[in-house]
Short mmCIF file of C-alpha atoms in Angstrom, two decimals:
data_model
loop_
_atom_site.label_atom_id
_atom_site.label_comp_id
_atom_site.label_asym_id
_atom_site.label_seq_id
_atom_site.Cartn_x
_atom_site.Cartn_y
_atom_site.Cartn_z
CA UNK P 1 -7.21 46.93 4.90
CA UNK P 2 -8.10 50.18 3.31
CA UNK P 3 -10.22 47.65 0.27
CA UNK P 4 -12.12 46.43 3.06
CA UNK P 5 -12.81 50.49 4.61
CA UNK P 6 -13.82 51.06 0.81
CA UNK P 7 -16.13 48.20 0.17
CA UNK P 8 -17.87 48.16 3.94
CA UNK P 9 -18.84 52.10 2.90
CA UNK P 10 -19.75 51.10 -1.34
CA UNK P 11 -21.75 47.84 -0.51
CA UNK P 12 -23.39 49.74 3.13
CA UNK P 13 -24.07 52.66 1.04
CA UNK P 14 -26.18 50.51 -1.79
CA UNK P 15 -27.90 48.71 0.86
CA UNK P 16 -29.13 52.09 2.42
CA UNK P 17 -30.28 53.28 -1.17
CA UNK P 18 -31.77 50.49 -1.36
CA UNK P 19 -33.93 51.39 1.33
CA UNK P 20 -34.26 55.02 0.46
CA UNK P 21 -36.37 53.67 -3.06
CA UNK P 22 -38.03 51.76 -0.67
CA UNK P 23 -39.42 54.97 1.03
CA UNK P 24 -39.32 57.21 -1.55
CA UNK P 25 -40.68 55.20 -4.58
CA UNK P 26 -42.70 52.80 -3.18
CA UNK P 27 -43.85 54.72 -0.58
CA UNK P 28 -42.97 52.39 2.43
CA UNK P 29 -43.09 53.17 5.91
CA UNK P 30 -39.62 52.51 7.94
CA UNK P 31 -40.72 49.89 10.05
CA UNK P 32 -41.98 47.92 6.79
CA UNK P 33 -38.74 49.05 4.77
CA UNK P 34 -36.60 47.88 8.12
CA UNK P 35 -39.08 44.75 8.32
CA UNK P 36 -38.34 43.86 4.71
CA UNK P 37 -34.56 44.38 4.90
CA UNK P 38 -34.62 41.83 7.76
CA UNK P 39 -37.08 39.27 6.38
CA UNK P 40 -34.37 39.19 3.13
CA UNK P 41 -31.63 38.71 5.31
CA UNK P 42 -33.33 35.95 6.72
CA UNK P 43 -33.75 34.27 3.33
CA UNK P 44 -30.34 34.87 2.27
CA UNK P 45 -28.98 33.53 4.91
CA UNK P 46 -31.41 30.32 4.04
CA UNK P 47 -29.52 30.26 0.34
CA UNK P 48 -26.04 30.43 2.30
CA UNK P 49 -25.48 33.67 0.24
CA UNK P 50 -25.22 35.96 3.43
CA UNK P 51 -21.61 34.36 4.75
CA UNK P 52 -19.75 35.08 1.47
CA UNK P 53 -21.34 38.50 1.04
CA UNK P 54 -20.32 39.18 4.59
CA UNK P 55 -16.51 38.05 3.76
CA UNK P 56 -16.34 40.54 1.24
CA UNK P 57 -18.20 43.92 2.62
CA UNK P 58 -17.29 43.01 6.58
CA UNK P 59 -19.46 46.06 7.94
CA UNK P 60 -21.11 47.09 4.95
CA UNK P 61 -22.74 44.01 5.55
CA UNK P 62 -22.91 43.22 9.57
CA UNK P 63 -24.17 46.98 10.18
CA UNK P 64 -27.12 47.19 8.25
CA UNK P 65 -29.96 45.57 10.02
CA UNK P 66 -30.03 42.71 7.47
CA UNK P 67 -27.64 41.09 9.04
CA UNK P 68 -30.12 40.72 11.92
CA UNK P 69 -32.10 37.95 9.86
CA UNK P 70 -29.21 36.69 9.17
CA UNK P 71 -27.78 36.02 12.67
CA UNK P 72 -31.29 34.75 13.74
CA UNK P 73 -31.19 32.01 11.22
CA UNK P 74 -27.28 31.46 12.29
CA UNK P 75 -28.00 30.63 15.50
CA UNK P 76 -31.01 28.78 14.63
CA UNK P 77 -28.95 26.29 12.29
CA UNK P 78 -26.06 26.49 14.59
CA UNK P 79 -28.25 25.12 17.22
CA UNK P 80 -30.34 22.53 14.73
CA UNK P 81 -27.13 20.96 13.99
CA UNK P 82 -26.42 20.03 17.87
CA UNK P 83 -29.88 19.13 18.87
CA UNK P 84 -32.46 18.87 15.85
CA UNK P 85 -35.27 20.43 15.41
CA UNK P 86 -36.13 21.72 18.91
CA UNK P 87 -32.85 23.69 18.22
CA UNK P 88 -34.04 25.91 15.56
CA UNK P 89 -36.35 27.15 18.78
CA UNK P 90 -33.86 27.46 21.15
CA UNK P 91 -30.75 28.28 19.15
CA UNK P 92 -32.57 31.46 17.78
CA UNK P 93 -30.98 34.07 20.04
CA UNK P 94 -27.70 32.46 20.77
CA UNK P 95 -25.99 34.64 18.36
CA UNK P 96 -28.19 38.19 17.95
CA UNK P 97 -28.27 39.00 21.46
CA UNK P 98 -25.63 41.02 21.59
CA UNK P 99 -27.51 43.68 19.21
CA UNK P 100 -31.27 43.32 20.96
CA UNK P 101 -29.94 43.05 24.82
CA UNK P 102 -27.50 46.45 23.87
CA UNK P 103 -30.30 48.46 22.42
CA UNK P 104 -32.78 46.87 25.46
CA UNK P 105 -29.90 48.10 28.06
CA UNK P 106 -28.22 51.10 26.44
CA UNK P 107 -32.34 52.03 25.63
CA UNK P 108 -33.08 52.17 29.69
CA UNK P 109 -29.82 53.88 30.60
CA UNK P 110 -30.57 56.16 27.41
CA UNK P 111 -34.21 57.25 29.28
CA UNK P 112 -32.56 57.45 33.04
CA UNK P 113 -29.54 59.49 31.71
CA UNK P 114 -31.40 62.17 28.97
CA UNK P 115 -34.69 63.99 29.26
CA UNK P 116 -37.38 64.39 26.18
CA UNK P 117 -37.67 67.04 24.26
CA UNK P 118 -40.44 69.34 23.46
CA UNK H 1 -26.59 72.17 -0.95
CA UNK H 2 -26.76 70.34 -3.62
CA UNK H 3 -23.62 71.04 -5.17
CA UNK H 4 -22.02 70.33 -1.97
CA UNK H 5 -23.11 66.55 -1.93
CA UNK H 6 -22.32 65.69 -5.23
CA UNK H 7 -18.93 67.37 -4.47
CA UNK H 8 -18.02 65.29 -1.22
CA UNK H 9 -19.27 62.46 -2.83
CA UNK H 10 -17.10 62.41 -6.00
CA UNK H 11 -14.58 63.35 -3.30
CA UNK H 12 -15.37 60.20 -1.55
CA UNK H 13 -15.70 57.68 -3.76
CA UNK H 14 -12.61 58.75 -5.93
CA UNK H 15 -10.11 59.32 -2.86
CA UNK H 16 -11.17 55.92 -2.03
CA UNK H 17 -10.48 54.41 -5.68
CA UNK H 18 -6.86 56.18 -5.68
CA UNK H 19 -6.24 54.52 -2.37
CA UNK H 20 -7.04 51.07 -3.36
CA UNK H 21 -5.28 51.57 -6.44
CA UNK H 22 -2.16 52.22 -4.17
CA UNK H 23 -2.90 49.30 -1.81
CA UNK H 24 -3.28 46.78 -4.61
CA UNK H 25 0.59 46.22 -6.02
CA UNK H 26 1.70 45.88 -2.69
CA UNK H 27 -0.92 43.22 -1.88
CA UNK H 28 0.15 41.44 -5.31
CA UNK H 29 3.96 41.56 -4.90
CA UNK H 30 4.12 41.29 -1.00
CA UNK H 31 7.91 41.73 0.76
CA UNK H 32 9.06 38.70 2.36
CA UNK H 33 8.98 39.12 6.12
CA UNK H 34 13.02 38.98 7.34
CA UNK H 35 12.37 36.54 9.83
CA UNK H 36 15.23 34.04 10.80
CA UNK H 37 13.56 30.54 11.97
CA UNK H 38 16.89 28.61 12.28
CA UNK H 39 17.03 28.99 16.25
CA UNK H 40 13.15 28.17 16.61
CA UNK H 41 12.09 25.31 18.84
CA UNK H 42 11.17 23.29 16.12
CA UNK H 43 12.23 23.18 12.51
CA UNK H 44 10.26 24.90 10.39
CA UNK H 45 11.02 23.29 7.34
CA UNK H 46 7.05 21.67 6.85
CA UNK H 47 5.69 25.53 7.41
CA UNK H 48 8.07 26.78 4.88
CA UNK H 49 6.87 23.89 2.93
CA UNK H 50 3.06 24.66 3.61
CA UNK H 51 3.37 28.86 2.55
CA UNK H 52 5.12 28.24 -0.92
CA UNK H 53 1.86 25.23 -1.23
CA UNK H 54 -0.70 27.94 -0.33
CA UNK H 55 1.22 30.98 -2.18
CA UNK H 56 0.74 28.77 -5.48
CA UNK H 57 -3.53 29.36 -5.40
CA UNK H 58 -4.25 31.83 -7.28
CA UNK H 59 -5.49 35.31 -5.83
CA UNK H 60 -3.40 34.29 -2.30
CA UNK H 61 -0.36 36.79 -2.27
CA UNK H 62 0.29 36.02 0.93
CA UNK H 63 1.03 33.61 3.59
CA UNK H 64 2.44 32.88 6.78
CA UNK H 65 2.63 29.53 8.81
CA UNK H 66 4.23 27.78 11.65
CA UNK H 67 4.66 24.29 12.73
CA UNK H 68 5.36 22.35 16.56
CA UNK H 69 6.22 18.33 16.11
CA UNK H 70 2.28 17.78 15.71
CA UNK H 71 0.50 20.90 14.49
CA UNK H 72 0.55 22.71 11.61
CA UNK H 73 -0.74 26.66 11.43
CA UNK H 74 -1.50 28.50 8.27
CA UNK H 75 -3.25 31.70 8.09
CA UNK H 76 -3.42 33.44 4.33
CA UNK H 77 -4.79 36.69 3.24
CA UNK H 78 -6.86 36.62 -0.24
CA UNK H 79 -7.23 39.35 -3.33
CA UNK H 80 -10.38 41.62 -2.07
CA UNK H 81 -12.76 40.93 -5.10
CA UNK H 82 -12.01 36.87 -4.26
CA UNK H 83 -13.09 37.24 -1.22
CA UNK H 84 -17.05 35.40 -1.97
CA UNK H 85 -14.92 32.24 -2.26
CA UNK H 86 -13.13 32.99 1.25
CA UNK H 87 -14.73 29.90 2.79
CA UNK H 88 -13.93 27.43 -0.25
CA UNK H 89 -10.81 28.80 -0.74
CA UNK H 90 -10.05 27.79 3.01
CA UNK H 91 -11.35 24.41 2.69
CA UNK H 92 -8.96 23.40 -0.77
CA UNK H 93 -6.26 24.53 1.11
CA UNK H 94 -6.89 23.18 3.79
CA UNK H 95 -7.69 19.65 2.11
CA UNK H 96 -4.20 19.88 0.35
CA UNK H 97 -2.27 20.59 3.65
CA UNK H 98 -3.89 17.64 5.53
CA UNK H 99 -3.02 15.51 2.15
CA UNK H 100 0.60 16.46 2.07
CA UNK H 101 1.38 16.69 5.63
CA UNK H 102 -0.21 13.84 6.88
CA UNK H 103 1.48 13.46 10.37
CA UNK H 104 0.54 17.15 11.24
CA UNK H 105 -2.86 18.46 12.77
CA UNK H 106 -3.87 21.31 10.40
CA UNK H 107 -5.12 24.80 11.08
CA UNK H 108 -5.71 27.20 7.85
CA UNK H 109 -7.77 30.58 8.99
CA UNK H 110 -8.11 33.37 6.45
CA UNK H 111 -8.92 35.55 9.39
CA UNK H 112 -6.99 38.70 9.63
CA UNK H 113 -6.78 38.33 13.31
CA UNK H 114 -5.44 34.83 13.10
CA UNK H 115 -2.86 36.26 10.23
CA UNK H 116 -2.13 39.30 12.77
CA UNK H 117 -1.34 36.80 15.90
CA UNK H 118 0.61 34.11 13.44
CA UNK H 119 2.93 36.88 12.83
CA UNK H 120 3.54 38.11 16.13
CA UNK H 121 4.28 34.88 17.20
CA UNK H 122 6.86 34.10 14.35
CA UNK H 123 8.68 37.24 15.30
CA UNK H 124 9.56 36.32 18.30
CA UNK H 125 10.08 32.37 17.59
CA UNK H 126 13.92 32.60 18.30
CA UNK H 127 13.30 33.56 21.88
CA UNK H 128 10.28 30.67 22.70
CA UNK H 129 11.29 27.43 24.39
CA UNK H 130 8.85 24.28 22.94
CA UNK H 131 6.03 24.30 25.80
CA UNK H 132 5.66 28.22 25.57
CA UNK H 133 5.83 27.39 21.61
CA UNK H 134 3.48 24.99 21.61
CA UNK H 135 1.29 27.12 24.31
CA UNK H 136 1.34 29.86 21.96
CA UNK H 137 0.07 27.86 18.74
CA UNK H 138 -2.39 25.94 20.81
CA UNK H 139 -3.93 29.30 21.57
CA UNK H 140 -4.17 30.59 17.99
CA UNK H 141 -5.69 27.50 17.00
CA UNK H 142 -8.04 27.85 19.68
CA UNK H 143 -9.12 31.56 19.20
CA UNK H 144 -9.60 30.61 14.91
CA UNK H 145 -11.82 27.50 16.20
CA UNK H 146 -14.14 30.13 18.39
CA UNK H 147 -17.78 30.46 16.67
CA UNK H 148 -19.88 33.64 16.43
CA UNK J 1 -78.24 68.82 -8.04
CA UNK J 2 -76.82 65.76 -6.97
CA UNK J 3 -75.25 65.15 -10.20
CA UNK J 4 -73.59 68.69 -10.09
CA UNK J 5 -72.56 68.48 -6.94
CA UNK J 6 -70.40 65.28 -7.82
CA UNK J 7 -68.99 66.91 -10.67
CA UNK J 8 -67.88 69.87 -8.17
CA UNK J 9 -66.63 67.20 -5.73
CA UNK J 10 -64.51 65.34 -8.66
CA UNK J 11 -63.63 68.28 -10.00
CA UNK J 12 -61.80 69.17 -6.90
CA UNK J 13 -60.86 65.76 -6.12
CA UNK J 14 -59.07 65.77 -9.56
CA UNK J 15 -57.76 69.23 -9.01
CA UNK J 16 -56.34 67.80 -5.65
CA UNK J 17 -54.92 64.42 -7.65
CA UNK J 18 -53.06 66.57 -9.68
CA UNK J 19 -51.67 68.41 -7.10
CA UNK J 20 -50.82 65.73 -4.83
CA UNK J 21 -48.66 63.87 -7.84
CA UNK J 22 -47.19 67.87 -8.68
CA UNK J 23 -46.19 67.19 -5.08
CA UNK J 24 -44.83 63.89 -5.66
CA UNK J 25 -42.56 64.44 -8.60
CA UNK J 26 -40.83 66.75 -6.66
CA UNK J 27 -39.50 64.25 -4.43
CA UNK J 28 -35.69 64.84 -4.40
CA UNK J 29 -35.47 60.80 -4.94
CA UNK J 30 -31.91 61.13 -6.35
CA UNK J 31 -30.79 63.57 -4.24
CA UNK J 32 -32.26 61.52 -0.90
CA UNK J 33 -30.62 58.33 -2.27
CA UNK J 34 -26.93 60.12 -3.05
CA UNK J 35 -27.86 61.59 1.11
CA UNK J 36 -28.94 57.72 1.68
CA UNK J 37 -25.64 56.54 -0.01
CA UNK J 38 -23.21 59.13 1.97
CA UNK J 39 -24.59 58.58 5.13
CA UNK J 40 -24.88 55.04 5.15
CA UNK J 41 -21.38 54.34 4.02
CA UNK J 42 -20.00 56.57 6.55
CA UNK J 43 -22.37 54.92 9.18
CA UNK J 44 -20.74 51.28 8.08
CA UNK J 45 -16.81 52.91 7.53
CA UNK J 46 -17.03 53.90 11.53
CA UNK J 47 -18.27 50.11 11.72
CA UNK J 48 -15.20 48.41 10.27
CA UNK J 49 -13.28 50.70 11.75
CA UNK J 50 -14.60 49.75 15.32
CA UNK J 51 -14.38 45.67 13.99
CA UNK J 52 -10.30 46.57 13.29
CA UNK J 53 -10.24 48.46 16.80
CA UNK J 54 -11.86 45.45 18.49
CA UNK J 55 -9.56 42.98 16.21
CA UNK J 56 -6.20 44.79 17.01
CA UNK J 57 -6.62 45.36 20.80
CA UNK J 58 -8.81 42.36 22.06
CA UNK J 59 -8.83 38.71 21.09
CA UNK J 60 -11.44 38.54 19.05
CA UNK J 61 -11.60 37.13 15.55
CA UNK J 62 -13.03 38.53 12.37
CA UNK J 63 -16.10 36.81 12.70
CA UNK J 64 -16.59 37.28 16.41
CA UNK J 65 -15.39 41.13 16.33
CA UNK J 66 -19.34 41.28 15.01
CA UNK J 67 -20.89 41.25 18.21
CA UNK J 68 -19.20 43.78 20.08
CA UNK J 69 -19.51 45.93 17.11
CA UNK J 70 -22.64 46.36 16.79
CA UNK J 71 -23.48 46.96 20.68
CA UNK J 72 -20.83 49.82 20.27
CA UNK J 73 -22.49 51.04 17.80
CA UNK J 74 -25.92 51.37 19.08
CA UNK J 75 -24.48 53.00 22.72
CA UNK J 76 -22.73 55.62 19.98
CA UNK J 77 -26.61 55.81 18.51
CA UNK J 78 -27.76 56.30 22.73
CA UNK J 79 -25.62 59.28 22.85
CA UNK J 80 -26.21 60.81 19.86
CA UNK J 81 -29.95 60.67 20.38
CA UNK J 82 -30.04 61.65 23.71
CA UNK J 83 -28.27 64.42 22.59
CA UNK J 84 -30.53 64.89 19.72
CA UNK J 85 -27.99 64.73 17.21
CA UNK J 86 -29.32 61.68 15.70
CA UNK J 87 -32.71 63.19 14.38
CA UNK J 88 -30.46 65.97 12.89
CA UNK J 89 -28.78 63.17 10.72
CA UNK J 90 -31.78 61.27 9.94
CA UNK J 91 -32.88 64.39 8.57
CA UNK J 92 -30.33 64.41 5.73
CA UNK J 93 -29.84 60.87 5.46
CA UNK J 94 -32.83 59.18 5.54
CA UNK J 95 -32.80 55.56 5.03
CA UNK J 96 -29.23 56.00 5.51
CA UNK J 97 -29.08 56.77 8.76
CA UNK J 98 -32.46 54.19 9.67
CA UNK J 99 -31.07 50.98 7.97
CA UNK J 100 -27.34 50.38 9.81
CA UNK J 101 -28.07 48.98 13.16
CA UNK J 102 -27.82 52.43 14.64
CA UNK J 103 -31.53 53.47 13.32
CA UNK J 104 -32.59 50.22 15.23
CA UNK J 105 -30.77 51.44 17.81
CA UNK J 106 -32.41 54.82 17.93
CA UNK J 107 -35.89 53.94 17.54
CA UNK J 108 -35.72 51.99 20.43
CA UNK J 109 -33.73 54.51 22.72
CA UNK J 110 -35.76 57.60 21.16
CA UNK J 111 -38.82 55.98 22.55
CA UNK J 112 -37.75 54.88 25.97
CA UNK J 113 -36.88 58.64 26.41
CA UNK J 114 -39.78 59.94 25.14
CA UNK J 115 -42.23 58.08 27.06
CA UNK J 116 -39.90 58.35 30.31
CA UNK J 117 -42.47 60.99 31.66
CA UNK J 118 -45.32 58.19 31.82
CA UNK J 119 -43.47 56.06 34.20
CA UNK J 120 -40.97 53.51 33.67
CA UNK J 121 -43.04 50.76 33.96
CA UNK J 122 -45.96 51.34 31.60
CA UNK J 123 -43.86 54.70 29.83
CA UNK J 124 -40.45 53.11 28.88
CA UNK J 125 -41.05 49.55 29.38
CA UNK J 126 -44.03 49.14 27.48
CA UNK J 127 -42.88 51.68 24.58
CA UNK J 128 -39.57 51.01 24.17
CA UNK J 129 -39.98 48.38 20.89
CA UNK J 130 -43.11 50.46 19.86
CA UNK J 131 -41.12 50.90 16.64
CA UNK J 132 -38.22 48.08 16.53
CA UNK J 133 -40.83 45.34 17.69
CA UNK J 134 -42.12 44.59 14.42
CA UNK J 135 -38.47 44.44 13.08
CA UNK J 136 -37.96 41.76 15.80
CA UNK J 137 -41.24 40.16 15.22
CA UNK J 138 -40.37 39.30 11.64
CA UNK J 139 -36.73 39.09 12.06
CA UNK J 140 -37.52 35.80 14.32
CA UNK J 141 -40.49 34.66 12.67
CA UNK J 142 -39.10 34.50 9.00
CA UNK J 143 -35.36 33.44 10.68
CA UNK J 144 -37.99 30.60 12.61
CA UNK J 145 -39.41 29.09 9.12
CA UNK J 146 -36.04 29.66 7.32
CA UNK J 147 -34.05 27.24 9.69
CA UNK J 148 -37.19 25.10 10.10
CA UNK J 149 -37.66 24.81 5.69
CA UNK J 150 -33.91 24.36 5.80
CA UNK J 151 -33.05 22.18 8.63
CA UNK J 152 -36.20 19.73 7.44
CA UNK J 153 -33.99 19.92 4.36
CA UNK J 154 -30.86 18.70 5.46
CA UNK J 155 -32.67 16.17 7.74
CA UNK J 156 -35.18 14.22 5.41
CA UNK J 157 -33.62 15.82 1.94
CA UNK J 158 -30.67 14.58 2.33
CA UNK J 159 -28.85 17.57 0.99
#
C-alpha cells in the first residue's frame, strides 16, 4: 500500500518533468505538450505497454492525461473485439467518458457557481 | 525559495524510501491469518491446496482463497517492482489452478479489492450457511469479472 | 545608405539575439522541473489516495476505481479554480500542475468561467474546449488509427 503511494508520486512526478522539458527546452506550448502526452499514450496503449505500466504506478499513471489516449484506444479495442471494425468507431468513448462528461458538467456548474476575475 | 524545494523534496523522496523499506519485510514474510475453516460450509481443503500452489511463484508472498462444491476463488498480492508482469503472472496461475483442480470453476484476481473482499468473507466463513456462501463467492467473482 | 542602414538594423538585431538567448539561459529549467516533479507527484499521491478511498468504501475494483477517480479529481480542480487557487499552483508547478488530469480539468472550467459574461450559449458553450479541444481532437484521432492499425492487425495478421 504505501509502495504503491510512493511509486504513483515517483513515476507521476517523471511524467510531469517530462512535460516541463517539453516547455522549457523545446519551447512547446501546453496544448501541444498536453497533445503530445496524449497522442503517446495512444501509441502505447497500441504496443500493450500502457496496462503493465498502469499495474505498477496505479495513479502515477491513470492521472496524467496520458492515460486519456490510452482509454480511447481501450474502448476502441474493447469494442473491435465484439463487433469488428465499425467498433473501433463506436467503442471509442465507452470507457473515457467519465473524464470528458465530468470536466463538460463540473465546467458548466464551475461558470454558474463562480464569477471571473479581473 | 530555492533552498526550500530542494529541502521538501529530499524530505519527500527519502521519508518515502524509509517507509517502503519498512513495508517490504512484512510483505516478504507475511503472518498467517488465524482463521479457523473447520466449521465452514464447505471443506476447504482444495483452497488450502490452491494458496500453498500460488505461494510457491516467486515474488507472491501472499495468498488467500476459498472454495464452494464448484468454484474455486484465489486472489494474490505480488512484490511491487513485479508488478509489469501482474497480468501474466495471473494467467500461469491461473492455468495451473484450472490444471490441478479440474472439477472446480476458477477465479484468480490480483486485485486488491478482490484480495480485500476474499478476506472479509473468510472471516466470517464459520457463521455462513452454503446458499449465503455460495451468494457471497458468486458476487466476488462477479465484481473481479467487471471491465473498465 | 542602404547598406549602413542594414548593418544598424543587424547590428541591433544581433544585439537583441544575444539578449534574447541571455534571457533564455536563465530559464530556471532545473528548478521548474524539481517544481514540475513535486507538484505532480503530490497531484497523483491525492489520486491513489482517492482510488484506495473509492476501493475501500464502494465496490469498485482496482481497475474500475479509475473512472470515478478521475471525475473527483477534476470537480477538486472546479473548486480550486473557481476559487483561483489553481492558477496560484500552476504558477509554481508548471507542467506539474497542467499534465495530471486536473490541468485538463482546469482549462476547460477556467474558460467556461471566463467567458460566462458573453452568454452561455456563444460565451461558455462555445469556449469551454477552447484549450482542451485540441487535446481531445488528437486524443481520438491518434486512439482512432491506433485501434484501426491494430485491430486490421489482429484481423487479417493473424497475430
Amino acid at each position: 500500500m504505501v509502495a504503491s503511494f510512493f511509486w504513483a508520486f515517483v513515476i507521476g512526478g517523471l511524467i510531469c518533468v517530462i512535460g516541463q522539458i517539453m516547455f522549457d527546452v523545446f519551447h512547446l506550448t501546453p496544448a501541444h505538450t498536453l497533445s503530445t502526452f496524449v497522442v503517446i499514450g495512444a501509441i502505447l496503449d497500441g504496443f500493450g505497454l500502457y496496462e503493465p505500466f498502469i499495474d505498477f504506478a496505479g495513479a502515477g499513471a491513470t492521472i496524467p492525461i496520458t492515460s486519456f489516449g490510452n482509454s480511447l484506444v481501450h474502448g476502441a479495442l474493447q469494442e473491435a473485439e465484439k463487433h469488428g471494425l465499425i467498433g473501433v468507431l463506436t467503442g471509442m468513448f465507452e470507457v473515457t467518458s467519465s473524464g470528458i462528461s465530468a470536466a463538460i458538467i463540473f465546467g458548466f456548474i464551475g461558470a454558474l457557481l463562480f464569477k471571473p476575475k479581473g | 525559495m530555492k533552498h526550500f524545494i530542494f529541502f521538501f523534496t529530499f524530505l519527500f523522496v527519502f521519508s518515502a524510501c524509509q517507509q517502503n523499506d519498512m513495508v517490504d519485510p512484512t510483505l516478504e514474510q507475511p503472518t498467517k491469518i488465524n482463521y479457523s475453516t473447520k466449521n465452514a460450509p464447505f471443506n476447504q481443503k482444495v483452497a488450502k491446496k490452491a494458496e500453498e500452489i500460488a505461494e510457491s511463484y516467486d515474488g507472491v508472498p501472499k495468498a488467500i482463497s476459498v472454495n464452494t462444491d464448484r468454484k474455486l476463488l484465489l486472489a494474490f498480492q505480488l512484490d511491487h517492482m513485479k508488478r509489469f508482469q501482474l497480468k501474466q503472472k495471473e494467467k500461469t496461475i491461473e492455468k495451473k489452478l484450472k490444471k490441478s483442480f479440474r472439477d472446480y470453476d476458477v477465479t484468480v484476481s490480483s486485485d486488491m479489492k478482490i484480495y480485500w473482499e476474499t478476506e472479509k468473507l473468510i472471516n466470517k466463513l464459520e457463521n455462513l450457511d452454503k446458499r449465503e456462501m455460495n451468494k457471497k463467492v458468486e458476487n466476488i467473482i462477479q465484481l473481479s469479472r467487471e471491465e473498465t | 545608405m542602404a547598406n549602413e542602414q542594414r548593418k544598424l538594423q543587424t547590428k541591433i538585431m544581433q544585439e537583441y539575439y544575444q539578449l534574447e538567448k541571455k534571457n533564455e539561459t536563465k530559464r530556471p529549467v532545473v528548478q521548474n522541473c524539481l517544481r514540475a516533479f513535486l507538484v505532480g507527484g503530490i497531484i497523483c499521491s491525492i489520486g491513489q489516495a482517492i482510488q484506495f478511498f473509492y476501493m475501500y468504501f464502494f465496490h469498485f475494483t482496482q481497475q474500475t476505481a479509475g473512472n470515478p477517480t478521475v471525475a473527483t479529481m477534476i470537480f477538486l480542480s472546479m473548486l480550486l479554480t473557481g476559487f483561483g487557487v489553481y492558477d496560484r499552483i500552476a504558477q509554481f508547478g508548471g507542467a506539474g500542475s497542467a499534465v495530471p488530469v486536473t490541468g485538463f480539468g482546469n482549462a476547460v472550467i477556467s474558460a467556461a468561467i471566463e467567458h460566462r459574461t458573453e452568454g452561455f450559449v456563444l460565451g461558455v458553450g462555445g469556449n469551454m474546449f477552447k484549450l482542451a479541444g485540441s487535446v481531445i481532437l488528437f486524443g481520438t484521432f491518434s486512439a482512432f488509427v491506433v485501434a484501426l492499425i491494430k485491430t486490421i492487425l489482429i484481423k487479417w495478421g493473424g497475430f
